[in-house]
Short mmCIF file of C-alpha atoms and ligand atoms in Angstrom, two decimals:
data_model
loop_
_atom_site.label_atom_id
_atom_site.label_comp_id
_atom_site.label_asym_id
_atom_site.label_seq_id
_atom_site.Cartn_x
_atom_site.Cartn_y
_atom_site.Cartn_z
CA MET A 1 65.04 -24.00 -39.95
CA ILE A 2 66.48 -21.15 -38.35
CA SER A 3 64.10 -18.14 -38.00
CA GLU A 4 64.75 -15.31 -40.59
CA LYS A 5 64.63 -12.07 -38.66
CA SER A 6 64.89 -9.23 -40.85
CA GLU A 7 68.50 -7.99 -39.97
CA GLY A 8 69.58 -11.02 -38.12
CA GLN A 9 72.17 -14.12 -38.10
CA GLY A 10 69.19 -16.46 -39.58
CA CYS A 11 68.77 -13.99 -42.51
CA LEU A 12 72.62 -14.56 -43.33
CA ILE A 13 72.40 -18.28 -42.90
CA ASN A 14 69.31 -18.70 -45.24
CA LYS A 15 70.48 -16.24 -47.82
CA VAL A 16 73.99 -17.11 -48.05
CA ILE A 17 75.37 -20.11 -45.94
CA ALA A 18 72.20 -22.37 -46.68
CA ARG A 19 72.45 -21.61 -50.36
CA GLY A 20 75.96 -22.54 -50.56
CA LEU A 21 77.08 -18.96 -51.60
CA CYS A 22 79.68 -18.23 -48.93
CA VAL A 23 82.96 -17.54 -50.30
CA ARG A 24 84.97 -17.85 -47.22
CA CYS A 25 86.20 -14.28 -46.87
CA GLY A 26 85.85 -14.44 -43.14
CA ALA A 27 84.15 -11.06 -42.41
CA CYS A 28 81.73 -12.75 -40.01
CA VAL A 29 84.49 -15.14 -38.48
CA GLY A 30 85.69 -14.21 -35.13
CA LEU A 31 83.21 -11.23 -34.83
CA CYS A 32 81.25 -13.17 -32.00
CA PRO A 33 81.15 -16.69 -30.65
CA TYR A 34 78.64 -17.85 -33.12
CA PHE A 35 80.80 -18.32 -36.50
CA ASN A 36 83.95 -20.10 -36.76
CA TYR A 37 86.24 -21.27 -39.42
CA TYR A 38 87.58 -24.85 -39.78
CA ASN A 39 89.59 -26.32 -42.75
CA GLY A 40 88.01 -24.27 -45.59
CA GLU A 41 84.59 -23.98 -44.16
CA VAL A 42 82.81 -21.18 -42.15
CA VAL A 43 80.75 -23.02 -39.48
CA VAL A 44 77.98 -21.92 -37.56
CA ILE A 45 78.53 -22.61 -33.90
CA ASP A 46 75.22 -21.57 -32.55
CA GLN A 47 72.11 -19.44 -33.09
CA CYS A 48 72.20 -15.91 -32.34
CA HIS A 49 68.98 -13.87 -31.20
CA SER A 50 70.07 -10.62 -32.07
CA ASP A 51 68.17 -9.01 -34.74
CA ASN A 52 70.44 -6.56 -36.07
CA SER A 53 73.61 -8.72 -36.45
CA ARG A 54 76.89 -7.31 -37.71
CA CYS A 55 77.73 -10.54 -39.45
CA LEU A 56 74.84 -9.74 -42.10
CA GLN A 57 75.90 -6.12 -42.44
CA LEU A 58 79.50 -7.35 -43.40
CA CYS A 59 78.77 -10.00 -45.50
CA PRO A 60 79.54 -9.15 -49.25
CA LEU A 61 77.15 -11.85 -50.44
CA ALA A 62 74.23 -10.82 -48.72
CA GLU A 63 72.23 -8.57 -50.84
CA HIS A 64 69.61 -6.86 -48.45
CA GLU A 65 67.84 -3.80 -48.02
CA ALA A 66 70.39 -3.05 -45.20
CA THR A 67 73.10 -2.93 -48.02
CA THR A 68 71.44 -0.32 -49.97
CA PRO A 69 73.43 2.54 -48.78
CA LEU A 70 76.55 0.70 -49.52
CA TYR A 71 75.38 0.18 -53.14
CA GLN A 72 74.48 3.93 -53.54
CA ALA A 73 78.20 4.86 -52.34
CA LYS A 74 79.41 2.04 -54.73
CA VAL A 75 77.63 3.77 -57.79
CA LYS A 76 78.60 7.01 -56.84
CA GLU A 77 82.16 6.47 -56.06
CA ALA A 78 82.93 3.87 -58.81
CA SER A 79 84.30 5.31 -61.90
CA ASP A 80 82.73 4.44 -65.29
CA ILE A 81 85.89 2.08 -66.16
CA ALA A 82 85.10 -1.26 -64.76
CA ILE A 83 88.64 -1.47 -63.14
CA GLY A 84 87.18 1.06 -60.55
CA PRO A 85 88.52 4.29 -59.36
CA LEU A 86 92.12 4.95 -60.08
CA ARG A 87 94.90 7.61 -59.52
CA GLU A 88 97.40 5.66 -61.44
CA ILE A 89 98.31 2.39 -63.08
CA PHE A 90 101.73 0.75 -63.66
CA LEU A 91 103.89 -2.26 -63.76
CA ALA A 92 106.17 -3.02 -60.72
CA ARG A 93 108.17 -5.78 -59.03
CA ALA A 94 110.09 -5.88 -55.77
CA ARG A 95 113.77 -5.04 -56.12
CA ASP A 96 114.71 -7.66 -53.93
CA ARG A 97 115.45 -10.64 -55.96
CA GLU A 98 115.37 -13.11 -53.08
CA LEU A 99 111.83 -11.78 -52.30
CA ARG A 100 110.77 -11.92 -56.01
CA ALA A 101 111.88 -15.71 -56.30
CA LYS A 102 109.77 -16.58 -53.15
CA SER A 103 106.76 -14.51 -54.44
CA GLN A 104 103.94 -15.50 -56.66
CA TYR A 105 104.85 -13.04 -59.64
CA GLY A 106 106.88 -9.85 -59.13
CA GLY A 107 106.70 -9.81 -55.27
CA ALA A 108 105.14 -6.39 -55.00
CA VAL A 109 102.59 -7.26 -52.31
CA SER A 110 105.28 -8.71 -49.96
CA ALA A 111 107.75 -5.93 -50.79
CA LEU A 112 105.03 -3.33 -49.82
CA LEU A 113 104.36 -4.81 -46.49
CA ILE A 114 107.84 -5.28 -45.61
CA TYR A 115 108.58 -1.71 -46.29
CA ALA A 116 105.36 -0.49 -44.32
CA LEU A 117 106.48 -2.87 -41.52
CA GLU A 118 110.10 -1.80 -41.37
CA ASN A 119 109.05 1.94 -41.72
CA GLY A 120 106.35 1.98 -38.99
CA LEU A 121 103.69 2.41 -41.32
CA ILE A 122 101.93 -0.54 -40.02
CA LYS A 123 102.36 -2.68 -36.94
CA GLY A 124 101.13 -5.90 -38.44
CA ALA A 125 99.73 -7.30 -41.45
CA VAL A 126 96.71 -9.51 -41.84
CA MET A 127 97.74 -12.24 -44.48
CA THR A 128 97.05 -15.87 -45.69
CA ASP A 129 99.31 -18.55 -44.45
CA LYS A 130 100.20 -21.52 -46.58
CA GLY A 131 98.05 -23.98 -44.69
CA ASP A 132 99.35 -27.01 -43.00
CA ASP A 133 97.42 -30.28 -42.90
CA LEU A 134 94.39 -28.14 -43.12
CA ALA A 135 93.29 -25.19 -45.39
CA PRO A 136 94.97 -21.70 -45.53
CA LYS A 137 94.00 -19.34 -43.05
CA GLY A 138 94.54 -15.80 -41.70
CA MET A 139 97.98 -14.96 -40.19
CA LEU A 140 99.26 -11.72 -38.47
CA ALA A 141 102.86 -11.08 -39.94
CA ARG A 142 104.96 -8.69 -37.88
CA ASP A 143 108.34 -9.04 -39.76
CA ARG A 144 109.93 -9.84 -43.14
CA ASP A 145 110.24 -13.47 -42.42
CA GLN A 146 106.47 -13.77 -41.36
CA VAL A 147 105.49 -11.78 -44.54
CA ILE A 148 107.71 -13.91 -46.71
CA ALA A 149 106.35 -17.33 -45.08
CA CYS A 150 102.74 -16.09 -46.44
CA SER A 151 103.94 -15.31 -50.07
CA GLY A 152 102.28 -16.73 -53.08
CA SER A 153 98.82 -17.33 -53.87
CA ARG A 154 96.47 -20.15 -52.46
CA TYR A 155 93.43 -20.36 -54.64
CA SER A 156 90.99 -21.12 -52.22
CA GLY A 157 89.12 -18.56 -49.80
CA SER A 158 90.95 -18.40 -46.24
CA ALA A 159 88.46 -16.47 -44.04
CA ALA A 160 91.38 -14.10 -42.55
CA LEU A 161 89.85 -14.62 -39.08
CA GLU A 162 92.89 -13.10 -37.80
CA LEU A 163 91.61 -9.64 -38.54
CA ASN A 164 88.71 -9.68 -36.13
CA LEU A 165 90.86 -11.09 -33.48
CA CYS A 166 93.31 -8.35 -33.88
CA LEU A 167 90.70 -5.77 -33.90
CA LYS A 168 89.12 -7.32 -30.79
CA THR A 169 92.45 -7.03 -29.01
CA GLY A 170 92.54 -3.27 -29.83
CA MET A 171 95.48 -3.61 -32.22
CA ASP A 172 95.80 -0.76 -34.71
CA GLN A 173 97.94 0.39 -37.33
CA LEU A 174 97.04 -2.90 -39.39
CA GLY A 175 97.58 -3.85 -42.95
CA VAL A 176 95.25 -6.23 -44.60
CA VAL A 177 95.84 -8.31 -47.87
CA GLY A 178 92.61 -9.52 -49.38
CA LEU A 179 90.46 -10.55 -52.29
CA PRO A 180 87.90 -8.09 -53.60
CA CYS A 181 85.37 -9.90 -51.61
CA GLN A 182 87.40 -9.28 -48.32
CA MET A 183 88.07 -5.51 -49.46
CA GLU A 184 84.28 -5.00 -50.04
CA ALA A 185 83.72 -6.35 -46.19
CA LEU A 186 86.05 -3.88 -45.07
CA ALA A 187 84.30 -1.19 -46.97
CA ARG A 188 80.87 -2.39 -45.27
CA MET A 189 82.53 -2.23 -42.04
CA ARG A 190 83.30 1.43 -42.59
CA ARG A 191 79.98 2.19 -43.99
CA MET A 192 77.32 -0.05 -42.51
CA LEU A 193 78.34 -0.29 -38.70
CA PRO A 194 77.65 2.42 -36.28
CA ASP A 195 81.06 2.32 -34.91
CA GLY A 196 82.46 1.43 -38.41
CA ALA A 197 84.41 4.72 -39.14
CA ALA A 198 86.48 4.25 -35.66
CA ILE A 199 87.11 0.68 -36.30
CA SER A 200 88.26 1.36 -39.84
CA GLN A 201 90.82 3.76 -38.65
CA LYS A 202 92.68 0.96 -37.16
CA ILE A 203 93.30 -0.24 -40.72
CA ALA A 204 96.15 1.73 -42.14
CA LEU A 205 96.58 -0.05 -45.44
CA LYS A 206 94.52 -2.41 -47.58
CA ILE A 207 96.03 -4.28 -50.39
CA GLY A 208 93.58 -5.85 -52.54
CA LEU A 209 94.38 -8.60 -54.95
CA PHE A 210 92.76 -9.06 -58.65
CA CYS A 211 90.61 -12.29 -58.62
CA THR A 212 88.59 -13.80 -61.14
CA TRP A 213 87.53 -16.78 -58.75
CA ALA A 214 88.43 -19.03 -56.02
CA ILE A 215 88.03 -22.65 -55.45
CA ASP A 216 86.44 -24.76 -52.72
CA TYR A 217 89.38 -25.99 -50.54
CA ARG A 218 87.72 -29.12 -49.60
CA GLY A 219 87.00 -30.19 -53.28
CA PHE A 220 90.59 -29.22 -54.08
CA SER A 221 92.18 -31.28 -51.56
CA THR A 222 90.06 -34.36 -52.44
CA LEU A 223 91.15 -33.85 -56.00
CA LEU A 224 94.68 -33.73 -55.09
CA LYS A 225 94.72 -36.73 -52.92
CA THR A 226 92.93 -38.68 -55.80
CA ARG A 227 95.59 -38.03 -57.94
CA GLY A 228 98.29 -39.00 -55.28
CA ILE A 229 99.49 -35.25 -54.88
CA ASP A 230 100.69 -34.00 -51.61
CA THR A 231 98.24 -31.34 -50.39
CA LYS A 232 101.01 -29.49 -48.90
CA ALA A 233 102.20 -27.88 -52.06
CA GLU A 234 104.97 -25.49 -52.61
CA GLY A 235 102.74 -23.08 -54.63
CA TYR A 236 100.19 -22.70 -57.29
CA ASP A 237 99.85 -21.00 -60.48
CA ILE A 238 97.50 -20.33 -63.18
CA LEU A 239 99.16 -20.09 -66.49
CA PRO A 240 98.15 -17.09 -68.85
CA PRO A 241 95.86 -18.19 -71.69
CA PRO A 242 95.79 -20.07 -74.00
CA ALA A 243 97.52 -22.37 -71.52
CA ASP A 244 94.41 -23.70 -69.93
CA VAL A 245 96.61 -24.91 -67.13
CA PHE A 246 96.38 -24.94 -63.26
CA ARG A 247 99.74 -26.05 -61.88
CA VAL A 248 100.54 -27.51 -58.58
CA LYS A 249 104.40 -26.64 -57.51
CA ASN A 250 105.95 -29.52 -55.46
CA LYS A 251 109.41 -30.02 -54.16
CA THR A 252 110.41 -32.34 -56.92
CA GLY A 253 108.60 -30.67 -59.86
CA TYR A 254 104.88 -29.85 -60.73
CA ASP A 255 101.64 -31.28 -61.68
CA ASP A 256 99.40 -29.59 -64.13
CA PHE A 257 95.71 -29.64 -64.20
CA SER A 258 93.30 -28.75 -66.94
CA LEU A 259 91.21 -25.96 -65.86
CA SER A 260 88.25 -27.95 -66.69
CA ASP A 261 89.06 -29.94 -63.83
CA ILE A 262 89.49 -27.01 -61.62
CA ARG A 263 86.23 -25.12 -62.78
CA PRO A 264 83.78 -27.34 -61.16
CA LEU A 265 85.35 -26.61 -57.93
CA ILE A 266 84.87 -22.70 -58.12
CA GLN A 267 82.98 -21.43 -55.09
CA LYS A 268 79.15 -21.02 -56.29
CA GLY A 269 79.21 -17.35 -54.71
CA CYS A 270 82.15 -16.22 -56.81
CA SER A 271 79.78 -16.27 -59.72
CA LEU A 272 77.90 -13.26 -58.18
CA CYS A 273 81.11 -11.27 -57.68
CA GLN A 274 81.11 -7.98 -59.72
CA ASP A 275 84.65 -6.94 -58.88
CA MET A 276 88.04 -8.38 -60.62
CA THR A 277 90.40 -5.74 -59.33
CA ALA A 278 89.40 -5.04 -55.64
CA GLN A 279 88.01 -1.51 -55.96
CA TRP A 280 87.75 -0.91 -52.30
CA ALA A 281 91.43 -1.36 -51.82
CA ASP A 282 94.01 1.44 -51.35
CA ILE A 283 96.28 -0.32 -53.56
CA SER A 284 95.18 -3.22 -56.01
CA ILE A 285 97.61 -5.72 -57.43
CA GLY A 286 97.61 -8.46 -59.95
CA THR A 287 99.70 -10.28 -62.48
CA ALA A 288 101.38 -8.28 -65.47
CA GLU A 289 100.12 -10.54 -68.51
CA GLU A 290 102.33 -8.58 -70.82
CA LYS A 291 105.62 -8.86 -68.68
CA PRO A 292 105.96 -12.11 -66.77
CA GLY A 293 107.33 -11.87 -63.47
CA TRP A 294 105.93 -8.32 -62.74
CA ASN A 295 102.80 -7.21 -61.20
CA THR A 296 99.95 -4.63 -62.34
CA ILE A 297 99.57 -2.02 -59.69
CA ILE A 298 96.66 0.29 -59.39
CA VAL A 299 96.80 2.89 -56.98
CA ARG A 300 93.29 4.03 -55.64
CA THR A 301 93.78 6.40 -52.74
CA SER A 302 95.80 8.93 -50.99
CA VAL A 303 96.99 6.37 -48.60
CA GLY A 304 97.95 4.04 -51.26
CA ALA A 305 99.62 6.75 -53.31
CA GLU A 306 101.83 7.83 -50.25
CA ILE A 307 103.28 4.35 -49.45
CA ILE A 308 103.94 3.79 -53.21
CA ARG A 309 105.77 6.82 -53.58
CA LYS A 310 108.09 6.25 -50.69
CA ALA A 311 108.64 2.53 -51.54
CA LEU A 312 109.68 3.65 -54.98
CA GLU A 313 111.89 6.37 -53.64
CA ASP A 314 113.43 4.17 -51.16
CA ASN A 315 114.16 1.43 -53.93
CA PHE A 316 111.81 -1.16 -52.46
CA LEU A 317 109.96 -1.31 -56.17
CA GLU A 318 111.00 -0.83 -59.61
CA ARG A 319 108.45 0.52 -62.01
CA ASP A 320 107.69 0.24 -65.66
CA HIS A 321 104.93 1.72 -67.91
CA PHE A 322 101.66 0.02 -68.32
CA SER A 323 100.52 -0.06 -71.97
CA LYS A 324 97.17 1.26 -73.41
CA LYS A 325 96.66 -2.02 -74.75
CA GLY A 326 97.03 -3.79 -71.44
CA LEU A 327 94.59 -1.21 -69.86
CA GLU A 328 91.96 -1.96 -72.44
CA HIS A 329 92.31 -5.65 -71.97
CA LEU A 330 92.17 -5.47 -68.34
CA ASN A 331 89.43 -3.14 -68.44
CA ALA A 332 87.70 -5.64 -70.71
CA ALA A 333 88.14 -8.42 -68.52
CA ALA A 334 86.75 -6.53 -65.43
CA ALA A 335 83.70 -5.50 -67.35
CA ASN A 336 83.12 -9.01 -68.36
CA LYS A 337 83.22 -10.31 -64.86
CA ARG A 338 81.26 -7.35 -63.50
CA LEU A 339 78.48 -8.16 -66.23
CA LYS A 340 78.30 -11.91 -65.48
CA GLY A 341 77.98 -11.15 -61.78
CA ILE A 342 75.05 -8.69 -62.23
CA LYS A 343 73.16 -11.35 -64.61
CA ALA A 344 73.99 -14.05 -61.94
CA ARG A 345 72.59 -12.07 -59.16
CA ARG A 346 69.56 -11.11 -61.12
CA ASP A 347 68.86 -14.91 -61.93
CA LEU A 348 69.49 -15.91 -58.40
CA ASP A 349 67.02 -13.44 -57.03
CA ARG A 350 64.33 -14.22 -59.55
CA SER A 351 64.79 -18.09 -58.54
CA HIS A 352 64.05 -17.31 -54.88
CA GLN A 353 61.15 -14.83 -55.58
C1 FAD B 1 91.88 -16.52 -55.14
C2 FAD B 1 92.95 -15.82 -56.03
C3 FAD B 1 92.64 -15.49 -57.46
C4 FAD B 1 93.44 -14.68 -58.01
N1 FAD B 1 92.91 -14.58 -59.44
C5 FAD B 1 93.92 -13.37 -60.02
C6 FAD B 1 93.26 -13.08 -61.45
O1 FAD B 1 92.49 -13.68 -61.84
N2 FAD B 1 94.22 -12.21 -62.16
C7 FAD B 1 95.35 -11.75 -61.53
O2 FAD B 1 95.95 -10.79 -62.29
N3 FAD B 1 95.78 -11.90 -60.31
C8 FAD B 1 95.09 -12.88 -59.63
N4 FAD B 1 95.48 -13.12 -58.17
C9 FAD B 1 96.34 -12.37 -57.83
C10 FAD B 1 97.68 -13.04 -57.98
O3 FAD B 1 97.88 -14.55 -57.69
C11 FAD B 1 99.02 -12.42 -56.96
O4 FAD B 1 98.63 -12.70 -55.61
C12 FAD B 1 99.03 -10.95 -57.21
O5 FAD B 1 99.61 -10.93 -58.46
C13 FAD B 1 100.30 -10.51 -56.25
O6 FAD B 1 101.53 -11.00 -56.72
P1 FAD B 1 102.89 -10.82 -55.69
O7 FAD B 1 104.06 -11.71 -56.78
O8 FAD B 1 102.88 -9.32 -55.43
O9 FAD B 1 102.34 -11.87 -54.71
P2 FAD B 1 103.28 -11.93 -53.25
O10 FAD B 1 104.12 -11.19 -52.82
O11 FAD B 1 103.65 -13.39 -53.42
O12 FAD B 1 101.93 -12.17 -52.19
C14 FAD B 1 100.94 -12.64 -52.41
C15 FAD B 1 99.96 -12.38 -51.23
O13 FAD B 1 98.69 -12.95 -51.38
C16 FAD B 1 98.16 -13.37 -50.09
N5 FAD B 1 97.18 -14.54 -50.43
C17 FAD B 1 97.37 -15.74 -50.83
N6 FAD B 1 96.59 -16.47 -50.86
C18 FAD B 1 95.41 -15.79 -50.54
C19 FAD B 1 93.89 -15.97 -50.31
N7 FAD B 1 93.49 -17.15 -50.88
N8 FAD B 1 93.20 -15.11 -49.93
C20 FAD B 1 93.72 -13.67 -49.57
N9 FAD B 1 95.05 -13.40 -49.79
C21 FAD B 1 95.97 -14.39 -50.10
C22 FAD B 1 99.31 -13.73 -49.35
O14 FAD B 1 98.91 -13.51 -48.01
C23 FAD B 1 100.54 -12.63 -49.73
O15 FAD B 1 100.42 -11.56 -48.96
C24 FAD B 1 94.75 -14.18 -57.59
C25 FAD B 1 94.95 -14.30 -56.23
C26 FAD B 1 94.16 -15.13 -55.55
C27 FAD B 1 94.61 -15.65 -54.15
#
């Protein structure tokens, strides 16, 4: 057993990794020589003897006395509505048809990144690649082709290792696309680390993806192999309810799974997550249930508002109205996730008392 020092790596291992709660956000990966990411798993390379580890401070799964200031900030900053602070919410899609065809839904994420890169608002974007023979992982995209190469959703964590590597090399003006857990790790970086404010200044744009859960990559690739399906799929989709379908798109067509086959693969730590809409992002983006082929966009910060304004003005994005009914529905789904997450965290804490 690794010793559990109050604020050290041992605490992170005992409270998160050994309990199977890691969601592969990658906040700890590449920070130091002790954590790495291999084929869908965060692996501990060696024991760290520091008793005040940055990995613990950044981990969104490590509820700990050290995280209290972040939670106080969260309570103060989050608005009453479950989808979190918002300046504006609307539907959008990329104007570029080619981009839309290659993207998950409306291509708003890819369009915004390409716009930001081509207009010098960011120098590179930390994204998730499609994975080769191994699991998807972080990648730094510097131009349109590289952004398009990362488009589409992979439903497993990807560790986004590239971010820590980029920060270490002194890169700045970075864009980051990530899941709610990854946006929370960035918020922790800003608030919890002594040099967090300075490091955060190197991140010029944070685009968060809506997320209900992500699945364990290794379990998923075993499931695909058992059914004789190529793990290098073209894309994945979860069809809107009541379909109950997880779709794997291949070159020749697609294979459908019942969600009851996929749910057992959901990462255990996702059950503790209280954030469906990436509240710590500048802009949060998800599907548009009421308008297929479009995205829902939540603008949260002045940084987000400015880039959205420019991208609309320069015709990179097309926009439409988000209905009151749609807002009620999205907010109810986010509230449901928050309540389930709070309950799961309480149950877990009680079971370890
Ligand atoms: C695990 C997961 C769960 C999701 N759950 C929901 C949900 O419940 N409801 C909902 O409305 N939307 C959900 N989404 C978001 C949705 O699938 C689309 O990513 C989003 O609507 C943007 O669509 P787009 O057409 O603009 O994407 P694109 O323009 O195709 O861009 C997609 C972006 O997602 C990034 N990406 C892909 N896989 C990952 C990953 N594993 N981790 C981090 N980044 C990744 C890519 O780098 C790319 O930048 C989920 C996404 C993921 C990855």
